[in-house]
Amino acid sequence: MDIELGIQNVARPVNFSTEESADSVGKAIAQAVANDETINLTDDKGRHIIVPAKALGYAIIGSETKHAVGFGAL
């Protein structure tokens, strides 16, 4: 699952992948924002991403990305 978090006053978003479902990520973010807590997520490499809820600008919770490489004949 690919996640993008936009942080206020930061030019670049935080992008990472996680093994968690879209529902669990969405619930964790919604709960943290509602309770003014930190958003605490774990990426697929075991790293923790911790963001204060007040600093969150947006969150994009996407499906698993499939990369395709194509080579055309000339």
CSV table of C-alpha atoms in Angstrom, one decimal:
chain,number,residue,atom,x,y,z
A,1,MET,CA,0.0,0.0,0.0
A,2,ASP,CA,1.5,3.4,-1.0
A,3,ILE,CA,1.0,6.3,1.3
A,4,GLU,CA,1.7,10.0,0.7
A,5,LEU,CA,1.6,12.5,3.6
A,6,GLY,CA,1.6,16.2,2.9
A,7,ILE,CA,3.2,18.1,5.8
A,8,GLN,CA,2.4,21.8,6.3
A,9,ASN,CA,5.3,24.1,5.6
A,10,VAL,CA,7.3,21.3,4.0
A,11,ALA,CA,7.8,21.4,0.3
A,12,ARG,CA,8.0,17.7,-0.4
A,13,PRO,CA,5.6,15.0,0.7
A,14,VAL,CA,6.5,12.0,2.8
A,15,ASN,CA,6.1,8.9,0.6
A,16,PHE,CA,6.3,5.3,1.8
A,17,SER,CA,4.8,1.8,1.4
A,18,THR,CA,3.3,-0.2,4.1
A,19,GLU,CA,1.9,-3.7,4.6
A,20,GLU,CA,-1.1,-2.3,6.5
A,21,SER,CA,-4.5,-2.1,4.8
A,22,ALA,CA,-6.0,1.2,3.6
A,23,ASP,CA,-8.7,0.9,6.2
A,24,SER,CA,-6.3,0.6,9.1
A,25,VAL,CA,-4.1,3.4,7.8
A,26,GLY,CA,-7.2,5.7,7.3
A,27,LYS,CA,-8.5,4.8,10.8
A,28,ALA,CA,-5.1,5.6,12.4
A,29,ILE,CA,-4.9,8.9,10.7
A,30,ALA,CA,-8.5,9.9,11.5
A,31,GLN,CA,-8.1,8.9,15.1
A,32,ALA,CA,-4.9,10.9,15.5
A,33,VAL,CA,-6.4,14.0,13.9
A,34,ALA,CA,-9.6,13.7,15.9
A,35,ASN,CA,-7.7,13.4,19.2
A,36,ASP,CA,-4.9,15.8,18.3
A,37,GLU,CA,-2.3,13.0,18.7
A,38,THR,CA,0.7,12.0,16.6
A,39,ILE,CA,0.2,9.8,13.6
A,40,ASN,CA,2.3,6.7,14.0
A,41,LEU,CA,2.6,4.4,11.0
A,42,THR,CA,5.2,1.7,10.1
A,43,ASP,CA,6.5,1.3,6.6
A,44,ASP,CA,7.2,-2.1,4.9
A,45,LYS,CA,10.9,-1.9,6.0
A,46,GLY,CA,9.9,-1.6,9.7
A,47,ARG,CA,10.6,2.1,10.1
A,48,HIS,CA,8.2,4.3,12.1
A,49,ILE,CA,6.8,7.4,10.5
A,50,ILE,CA,5.6,9.8,13.2
A,51,VAL,CA,3.9,13.1,12.3
A,52,PRO,CA,2.1,15.5,14.6
A,53,ALA,CA,-1.6,15.5,13.6
A,54,LYS,CA,-1.6,19.3,13.6
A,55,ALA,CA,1.2,19.3,10.9
A,56,LEU,CA,-0.7,17.1,8.5
A,57,GLY,CA,-1.9,18.9,5.3
A,58,TYR,CA,-3.3,15.8,3.5
A,59,ALA,CA,-3.0,12.1,3.2
A,60,ILE,CA,-3.3,10.0,0.0
A,61,ILE,CA,-3.8,6.3,0.7
A,62,GLY,CA,-3.4,4.4,-2.5
A,63,SER,CA,-3.4,0.8,-3.6
A,64,GLU,CA,-0.4,-1.2,-4.2
A,65,THR,CA,1.6,0.2,-7.1
A,66,LYS,CA,2.6,-2.0,-9.9
A,67,HIS,CA,5.5,-0.8,-12.0
A,68,ALA,CA,5.6,-1.8,-15.6
A,69,VAL,CA,8.6,-1.3,-17.8
A,70,GLY,CA,8.0,-1.4,-21.6
A,71,PHE,CA,10.5,-1.4,-24.4
A,72,GLY,CA,9.1,-0.4,-27.8
A,73,ALA,CA,10.5,-1.6,-31.1
A,74,LEU,CA,12.0,1.1,-33.3
